[in-house]
């Protein structure tokens, strides 16, 4: 079982360009999340989706958008990247049947220049 | 303000020794307290989860304790191994759902031979 995968592993992006970070899970979890992790800060929630077809804003949603067309995929889009979006991005999924324990992907390291 | 604070920020111990990591939180009302292990360059992995009514939970050499009255938790690692070198993150769930998690900044543990 792959669990949860993210792509790309890392990316360098010019400011102003757009980019989509991909996230796929094969555990049939109902909920999915996007976090960013910055040095000295705890993981911060960007957007979440409690079930396919629904999304919600987290603590730091500005500059990001998400969609949840199906259970397995939860892409994160940066429409016009800025240097402050340089971070490591983690996708996670969870299911109430497993106590909402979040399973994290390996992360995408994004550098915006 | 809902916060999770961890101490120490970093710790170096000799292989085979025990150590205890601390977590203080102000999240209220909370439903669960979780400890995650994050290896360098990887996503966090769940170690333990405790509800507000539990006061201890073990996972192999890892034992978490919770005092809901003082809003403190600890993670005790017994007979440390080199593979225990990682960041350990304390996470507290707000009662309102899995998209309301508060992450500590983590304790960076280094186990040396």
PDB file of C-alpha atoms in Angstrom:
ATOM      1  CA  UNK A   1       0.000   0.000   0.000  1.00  0.00           C
ATOM      2  CA  UNK A   2       1.426   3.342  -1.068  1.00  0.00           C
ATOM      3  CA  UNK A   3      -0.485   5.306   1.554  1.00  0.00           C
ATOM      4  CA  UNK A   4      -0.217   8.945   0.634  1.00  0.00           C
ATOM      5  CA  UNK A   5       2.009  10.301  -2.115  1.00  0.00           C
ATOM      6  CA  UNK A   6       2.998  13.807  -3.097  1.00  0.00           C
ATOM      7  CA  UNK A   7       4.568  15.258  -6.215  1.00  0.00           C
ATOM      8  CA  UNK A   8       6.897  16.813  -6.952  1.00  0.00           C
ATOM      9  CA  UNK A   9       9.441  16.078  -4.228  1.00  0.00           C
ATOM     10  CA  UNK A  10      10.913  19.518  -4.645  1.00  0.00           C
ATOM     11  CA  UNK A  11      10.533  22.496  -6.929  1.00  0.00           C
ATOM     12  CA  UNK A  12      12.116  25.865  -7.552  1.00  0.00           C
ATOM     13  CA  UNK A  13       9.607  28.369  -8.872  1.00  0.00           C
ATOM     14  CA  UNK A  14       9.917  31.938 -10.107  1.00  0.00           C
ATOM     15  CA  UNK A  15       7.767  34.471  -8.293  1.00  0.00           C
ATOM     16  CA  UNK A  16       4.544  35.152 -10.120  1.00  0.00           C
ATOM     17  CA  UNK A  17       4.337  31.707 -11.666  1.00  0.00           C
ATOM     18  CA  UNK A  18       1.595  29.245 -10.850  1.00  0.00           C
ATOM     19  CA  UNK A  19       2.053  25.708  -9.623  1.00  0.00           C
ATOM     20  CA  UNK A  20      -0.022  22.747  -8.480  1.00  0.00           C
ATOM     21  CA  UNK A  21       1.205  20.409  -5.798  1.00  0.00           C
ATOM     22  CA  UNK A  22      -0.283  16.973  -6.164  1.00  0.00           C
ATOM     23  CA  UNK A  23      -1.476  14.666  -3.407  1.00  0.00           C
ATOM     24  CA  UNK A  24      -3.008  11.209  -3.746  1.00  0.00           C
ATOM     25  CA  UNK A  25      -4.057   8.710  -1.098  1.00  0.00           C
ATOM     26  CA  UNK A  26      -5.106   5.098  -1.540  1.00  0.00           C
ATOM     27  CA  UNK A  27      -6.543   4.516   1.927  1.00  0.00           C
ATOM     28  CA  UNK A  28     -10.058   5.736   1.039  1.00  0.00           C
ATOM     29  CA  UNK A  29      -9.880   8.270   3.858  1.00  0.00           C
ATOM     30  CA  UNK A  30     -12.696  10.770   3.858  1.00  0.00           C
ATOM     31  CA  UNK A  31     -10.679  13.770   5.041  1.00  0.00           C
ATOM     32  CA  UNK A  32      -7.582  15.372   3.537  1.00  0.00           C
ATOM     33  CA  UNK A  33      -5.423  18.320   4.538  1.00  0.00           C
ATOM     34  CA  UNK A  34      -2.653  20.582   3.332  1.00  0.00           C
ATOM     35  CA  UNK A  35      -0.097  21.981   5.776  1.00  0.00           C
ATOM     36  CA  UNK A  36       2.991  24.079   5.458  1.00  0.00           C
ATOM     37  CA  UNK A  37       5.965  23.651   7.761  1.00  0.00           C
ATOM     38  CA  UNK A  38       8.400  26.482   8.312  1.00  0.00           C
ATOM     39  CA  UNK A  39      11.480  26.565  10.498  1.00  0.00           C
ATOM     40  CA  UNK A  40      10.614  27.441  14.084  1.00  0.00           C
ATOM     41  CA  UNK A  41       6.882  27.131  13.527  1.00  0.00           C
ATOM     42  CA  UNK A  42       4.512  24.245  14.011  1.00  0.00           C
ATOM     43  CA  UNK A  43       2.666  22.777  11.070  1.00  0.00           C
ATOM     44  CA  UNK A  44      -0.003  25.218   9.900  1.00  0.00           C
ATOM     45  CA  UNK A  45      -3.177  24.172   8.142  1.00  0.00           C
ATOM     46  CA  UNK A  46      -3.755  25.754   4.735  1.00  0.00           C
ATOM     47  CA  UNK A  47      -6.919  24.048   3.510  1.00  0.00           C
ATOM     48  CA  UNK A  48      -8.807  20.891   4.327  1.00  0.00           C
ATOM     49  CA  UNK A  49     -11.550  18.717   2.902  1.00  0.00           C
ATOM     50  CA  UNK A  50     -13.798  16.645   5.117  1.00  0.00           C
ATOM     51  CA  UNK A  51     -15.204  14.686   2.180  1.00  0.00           C
ATOM     52  CA  UNK A  52     -15.093  14.655  -1.609  1.00  0.00           C
ATOM     53  CA  UNK A  53     -16.780  17.726  -3.045  1.00  0.00           C
ATOM     54  CA  UNK A  54     -16.200  19.943   0.001  1.00  0.00           C
ATOM     55  CA  UNK A  55     -13.288  22.114   1.086  1.00  0.00           C
ATOM     56  CA  UNK A  56     -12.578  24.521   3.903  1.00  0.00           C
ATOM     57  CA  UNK A  57     -10.049  27.173   4.848  1.00  0.00           C
ATOM     58  CA  UNK A  58      -7.456  26.569   7.488  1.00  0.00           C
ATOM     59  CA  UNK A  59      -5.234  28.949   9.408  1.00  0.00           C
ATOM     60  CA  UNK A  60      -3.207  30.277   6.424  1.00  0.00           C
ATOM     61  CA  UNK A  61      -5.310  29.944   3.242  1.00  0.00           C
ATOM     62  CA  UNK A  62      -4.376  33.164   1.423  1.00  0.00           C
ATOM     63  CA  UNK A  63      -2.636  32.608  -1.905  1.00  0.00           C
ATOM     64  CA  UNK A  64      -3.683  28.953  -2.104  1.00  0.00           C
ATOM     65  CA  UNK A  65      -6.636  27.087  -3.537  1.00  0.00           C
ATOM     66  CA  UNK A  66      -7.712  23.451  -3.431  1.00  0.00           C
ATOM     67  CA  UNK A  67     -10.231  21.146  -5.026  1.00  0.00           C
ATOM     68  CA  UNK A  68     -11.551  17.718  -4.086  1.00  0.00           C
ATOM     69  CA  UNK A  69     -13.139  16.180  -7.147  1.00  0.00           C
ATOM     70  CA  UNK A  70     -12.822  12.634  -5.777  1.00  0.00           C
ATOM     71  CA  UNK A  71     -11.828  10.784  -2.616  1.00  0.00           C
ATOM     72  CA  UNK A  72      -8.237  10.087  -3.580  1.00  0.00           C
ATOM     73  CA  UNK A  73      -6.875  13.395  -4.903  1.00  0.00           C
ATOM     74  CA  UNK A  74      -6.426  16.764  -3.231  1.00  0.00           C
ATOM     75  CA  UNK A  75      -4.297  19.158  -5.302  1.00  0.00           C
ATOM     76  CA  UNK A  76      -3.028  22.455  -3.902  1.00  0.00           C
ATOM     77  CA  UNK A  77      -2.612  25.352  -6.334  1.00  0.00           C
ATOM     78  CA  UNK A  78      -0.561  28.490  -5.968  1.00  0.00           C
ATOM     79  CA  UNK A  79      -1.975  30.906  -8.531  1.00  0.00           C
ATOM     80  CA  UNK A  80       0.842  33.447  -8.373  1.00  0.00           C
ATOM     81  CA  UNK A  81       3.684  32.359  -6.139  1.00  0.00           C
ATOM     82  CA  UNK A  82       5.468  34.761  -3.790  1.00  0.00           C
ATOM     83  CA  UNK A  83       8.735  34.220  -1.888  1.00  0.00           C
ATOM     84  CA  UNK A  84       6.873  33.922   1.443  1.00  0.00           C
ATOM     85  CA  UNK A  85       5.359  30.707   0.111  1.00  0.00           C
ATOM     86  CA  UNK A  86       8.775  29.076   0.248  1.00  0.00           C
ATOM     87  CA  UNK A  87       8.154  26.180   2.598  1.00  0.00           C
ATOM     88  CA  UNK A  88       7.765  22.442   2.932  1.00  0.00           C
ATOM     89  CA  UNK A  89       4.227  21.375   2.134  1.00  0.00           C
ATOM     90  CA  UNK A  90       2.674  18.264   3.623  1.00  0.00           C
ATOM     91  CA  UNK A  91      -0.517  16.592   2.561  1.00  0.00           C
ATOM     92  CA  UNK A  92      -2.324  14.384   5.057  1.00  0.00           C
ATOM     93  CA  UNK A  93      -5.432  12.242   5.232  1.00  0.00           C
ATOM     94  CA  UNK A  94      -7.541  10.848   8.039  1.00  0.00           C
ATOM     95  CA  UNK A  95     -10.654   8.867   8.743  1.00  0.00           C
ATOM     96  CA  UNK A  96     -12.991   8.936  11.727  1.00  0.00           C
ATOM     97  CA  UNK A  97     -12.849   5.146  11.878  1.00  0.00           C
ATOM     98  CA  UNK A  98      -9.164   5.461  12.766  1.00  0.00           C
ATOM     99  CA  UNK A  99      -9.633   8.120  15.417  1.00  0.00           C
ATOM    100  CA  UNK A 100      -8.885  10.867  12.915  1.00  0.00           C
ATOM    101  CA  UNK A 101      -5.195  10.003  13.086  1.00  0.00           C
ATOM    102  CA  UNK A 102      -3.588  11.922  10.268  1.00  0.00           C
ATOM    103  CA  UNK A 103      -1.296  10.107   7.876  1.00  0.00           C
ATOM    104  CA  UNK A 104       1.190  12.414   6.226  1.00  0.00           C
ATOM    105  CA  UNK A 105       2.812  12.316   2.833  1.00  0.00           C
ATOM    106  CA  UNK A 106       6.569  12.749   2.356  1.00  0.00           C
ATOM    107  CA  UNK A 107       6.288  16.471   1.638  1.00  0.00           C
ATOM    108  CA  UNK A 108       7.115  18.845  -1.213  1.00  0.00           C
ATOM    109  CA  UNK A 109       9.915  21.332  -0.702  1.00  0.00           C
ATOM    110  CA  UNK A 110       9.048  24.501  -2.608  1.00  0.00           C
ATOM    111  CA  UNK A 111      11.380  27.431  -3.133  1.00  0.00           C
ATOM    112  CA  UNK A 112       9.978  30.615  -4.653  1.00  0.00           C
ATOM    113  CA  UNK A 113      12.594  33.027  -5.975  1.00  0.00           C
TER     114      UNK A 113
ATOM    115  CA  UNK B   1      -5.199  31.795  22.875  1.00  0.00           C
ATOM    116  CA  UNK B   2      -4.851  28.138  21.941  1.00  0.00           C
ATOM    117  CA  UNK B   3      -1.197  27.176  22.003  1.00  0.00           C
ATOM    118  CA  UNK B   4       1.038  24.145  22.311  1.00  0.00           C
ATOM    119  CA  UNK B   5       4.524  24.614  23.700  1.00  0.00           C
ATOM    120  CA  UNK B   6       7.209  21.969  23.782  1.00  0.00           C
ATOM    121  CA  UNK B   7      10.450  21.704  25.683  1.00  0.00           C
ATOM    122  CA  UNK B   8      13.278  21.355  25.336  1.00  0.00           C
ATOM    123  CA  UNK B   9      13.699  22.726  21.833  1.00  0.00           C
ATOM    124  CA  UNK B  10      16.504  20.240  21.246  1.00  0.00           C
ATOM    125  CA  UNK B  11      18.149  17.417  23.155  1.00  0.00           C
ATOM    126  CA  UNK B  12      21.215  15.246  22.694  1.00  0.00           C
ATOM    127  CA  UNK B  13      21.466  11.937  24.548  1.00  0.00           C
ATOM    128  CA  UNK B  14      23.670   8.867  24.482  1.00  0.00           C
ATOM    129  CA  UNK B  15      22.383   5.697  22.916  1.00  0.00           C
ATOM    130  CA  UNK B  16      20.735   3.469  25.503  1.00  0.00           C
ATOM    131  CA  UNK B  17      19.723   6.329  27.783  1.00  0.00           C
ATOM    132  CA  UNK B  18      16.168   7.377  28.584  1.00  0.00           C
ATOM    133  CA  UNK B  19      14.708  10.809  27.995  1.00  0.00           C
ATOM    134  CA  UNK B  20      11.491  12.736  28.560  1.00  0.00           C
ATOM    135  CA  UNK B  21      10.028  15.400  26.325  1.00  0.00           C
ATOM    136  CA  UNK B  22       7.483  17.916  27.597  1.00  0.00           C
ATOM    137  CA  UNK B  23       4.361  19.448  26.112  1.00  0.00           C
ATOM    138  CA  UNK B  24       2.240  22.186  27.704  1.00  0.00           C
ATOM    139  CA  UNK B  25      -0.955  23.314  26.066  1.00  0.00           C
ATOM    140  CA  UNK B  26      -3.688  25.870  26.495  1.00  0.00           C
ATOM    141  CA  UNK B  27      -6.063  24.378  23.927  1.00  0.00           C
ATOM    142  CA  UNK B  28      -9.570  24.208  25.326  1.00  0.00           C
ATOM    143  CA  UNK B  29     -11.804  22.351  25.072  1.00  0.00           C
ATOM    144  CA  UNK B  30      -9.637  19.554  23.764  1.00  0.00           C
ATOM    145  CA  UNK B  31     -10.515  16.042  22.750  1.00  0.00           C
ATOM    146  CA  UNK B  32      -7.234  14.283  21.982  1.00  0.00           C
ATOM    147  CA  UNK B  33      -3.528  14.744  22.484  1.00  0.00           C
ATOM    148  CA  UNK B  34      -1.183  13.122  19.998  1.00  0.00           C
ATOM    149  CA  UNK B  35       2.537  12.642  19.680  1.00  0.00           C
ATOM    150  CA  UNK B  36       4.115  12.379  16.259  1.00  0.00           C
ATOM    151  CA  UNK B  37       7.652  11.460  15.207  1.00  0.00           C
ATOM    152  CA  UNK B  38       9.122  13.247  12.212  1.00  0.00           C
ATOM    153  CA  UNK B  39      12.340  11.970  10.682  1.00  0.00           C
ATOM    154  CA  UNK B  40      14.417  14.491   8.762  1.00  0.00           C
ATOM    155  CA  UNK B  41      12.987  15.004   5.292  1.00  0.00           C
ATOM    156  CA  UNK B  42       9.900  12.913   5.988  1.00  0.00           C
ATOM    157  CA  UNK B  43       6.314  13.511   7.032  1.00  0.00           C
ATOM    158  CA  UNK B  44       5.220  13.078  10.655  1.00  0.00           C
ATOM    159  CA  UNK B  45       4.155   9.622  11.805  1.00  0.00           C
ATOM    160  CA  UNK B  46       1.720   9.027  14.650  1.00  0.00           C
ATOM    161  CA  UNK B  47       3.166   7.506  17.830  1.00  0.00           C
ATOM    162  CA  UNK B  48       0.363   7.785  20.373  1.00  0.00           C
ATOM    163  CA  UNK B  49      -3.067   9.269  20.774  1.00  0.00           C
ATOM    164  CA  UNK B  50      -4.787   9.887  24.106  1.00  0.00           C
ATOM    165  CA  UNK B  51      -8.275  11.135  24.786  1.00  0.00           C
ATOM    166  CA  UNK B  52      -8.809  13.696  27.542  1.00  0.00           C
ATOM    167  CA  UNK B  53      -9.815  10.889  29.919  1.00  0.00           C
ATOM    168  CA  UNK B  54      -6.667   8.815  29.448  1.00  0.00           C
ATOM    169  CA  UNK B  55      -3.476   9.476  31.351  1.00  0.00           C
ATOM    170  CA  UNK B  56      -1.003   7.104  29.739  1.00  0.00           C
ATOM    171  CA  UNK B  57      -0.465   5.338  26.438  1.00  0.00           C
ATOM    172  CA  UNK B  58       2.471   3.218  25.301  1.00  0.00           C
ATOM    173  CA  UNK B  59       3.829   2.286  21.909  1.00  0.00           C
ATOM    174  CA  UNK B  60       6.864   0.061  22.340  1.00  0.00           C
ATOM    175  CA  UNK B  61       9.632   2.112  23.950  1.00  0.00           C
ATOM    176  CA  UNK B  62       7.517   5.257  23.768  1.00  0.00           C
ATOM    177  CA  UNK B  63       5.204   6.124  26.663  1.00  0.00           C
ATOM    178  CA  UNK B  64       3.049   9.229  26.652  1.00  0.00           C
ATOM    179  CA  UNK B  65       1.406  10.638  29.751  1.00  0.00           C
ATOM    180  CA  UNK B  66      -1.320  13.234  30.067  1.00  0.00           C
ATOM    181  CA  UNK B  67      -2.421  15.391  32.975  1.00  0.00           C
ATOM    182  CA  UNK B  68      -5.539  17.178  31.764  1.00  0.00           C
ATOM    183  CA  UNK B  69      -5.790  19.183  34.988  1.00  0.00           C
ATOM    184  CA  UNK B  70      -2.404  20.848  34.555  1.00  0.00           C
ATOM    185  CA  UNK B  71      -2.599  20.684  30.743  1.00  0.00           C
ATOM    186  CA  UNK B  72       0.704  18.868  30.465  1.00  0.00           C
ATOM    187  CA  UNK B  73       1.870  15.848  28.544  1.00  0.00           C
ATOM    188  CA  UNK B  74       5.183  14.077  28.353  1.00  0.00           C
ATOM    189  CA  UNK B  75       6.734  11.558  26.011  1.00  0.00           C
ATOM    190  CA  UNK B  76       9.191   9.178  27.628  1.00  0.00           C
ATOM    191  CA  UNK B  77      11.605   7.250  25.447  1.00  0.00           C
ATOM    192  CA  UNK B  78      13.224   4.219  27.025  1.00  0.00           C
ATOM    193  CA  UNK B  79      16.579   2.727  26.024  1.00  0.00           C
ATOM    194  CA  UNK B  80      17.071   5.137  23.156  1.00  0.00           C
ATOM    195  CA  UNK B  81      18.341   3.972  19.791  1.00  0.00           C
ATOM    196  CA  UNK B  82      20.076   5.850  17.012  1.00  0.00           C
ATOM    197  CA  UNK B  83      16.886   5.567  14.976  1.00  0.00           C
ATOM    198  CA  UNK B  84      15.065   7.623  17.603  1.00  0.00           C
ATOM    199  CA  UNK B  85      16.877  10.699  16.286  1.00  0.00           C
ATOM    200  CA  UNK B  86      14.020  12.812  14.966  1.00  0.00           C
ATOM    201  CA  UNK B  87      11.681  15.661  15.844  1.00  0.00           C
ATOM    202  CA  UNK B  88       8.840  14.822  18.188  1.00  0.00           C
ATOM    203  CA  UNK B  89       5.717  16.882  17.765  1.00  0.00           C
ATOM    204  CA  UNK B  90       2.896  17.291  20.268  1.00  0.00           C
ATOM    205  CA  UNK B  91      -0.525  17.898  18.713  1.00  0.00           C
ATOM    206  CA  UNK B  92      -3.736  18.828  20.501  1.00  0.00           C
ATOM    207  CA  UNK B  93      -7.184  18.465  18.949  1.00  0.00           C
ATOM    208  CA  UNK B  94      -9.765  21.132  19.587  1.00  0.00           C
ATOM    209  CA  UNK B  95     -13.052  19.396  20.273  1.00  0.00           C
ATOM    210  CA  UNK B  96     -14.601  20.782  17.121  1.00  0.00           C
ATOM    211  CA  UNK B  97     -12.904  18.407  14.707  1.00  0.00           C
ATOM    212  CA  UNK B  98      -9.821  17.046  13.014  1.00  0.00           C
ATOM    213  CA  UNK B  99      -9.330  20.240  11.040  1.00  0.00           C
ATOM    214  CA  UNK B 100      -8.704  22.045  14.297  1.00  0.00           C
ATOM    215  CA  UNK B 101      -5.372  20.676  15.395  1.00  0.00           C
ATOM    216  CA  UNK B 102      -2.748  22.699  17.189  1.00  0.00           C
ATOM    217  CA  UNK B 103       0.825  21.652  16.540  1.00  0.00           C
ATOM    218  CA  UNK B 104       3.798  22.278  18.762  1.00  0.00           C
ATOM    219  CA  UNK B 105       7.074  23.290  17.156  1.00  0.00           C
ATOM    220  CA  UNK B 106       8.643  20.008  18.183  1.00  0.00           C
ATOM    221  CA  UNK B 107      11.649  18.787  20.131  1.00  0.00           C
ATOM    222  CA  UNK B 108      14.645  17.825  18.037  1.00  0.00           C
ATOM    223  CA  UNK B 109      16.196  14.687  19.582  1.00  0.00           C
ATOM    224  CA  UNK B 110      19.634  13.481  18.593  1.00  0.00           C
ATOM    225  CA  UNK B 111      20.850  10.117  19.861  1.00  0.00           C
ATOM    226  CA  UNK B 112      24.604   9.663  19.643  1.00  0.00           C
ATOM    227  CA  UNK B 113      26.592   6.439  19.923  1.00  0.00           C
TER     228      UNK B 113
END
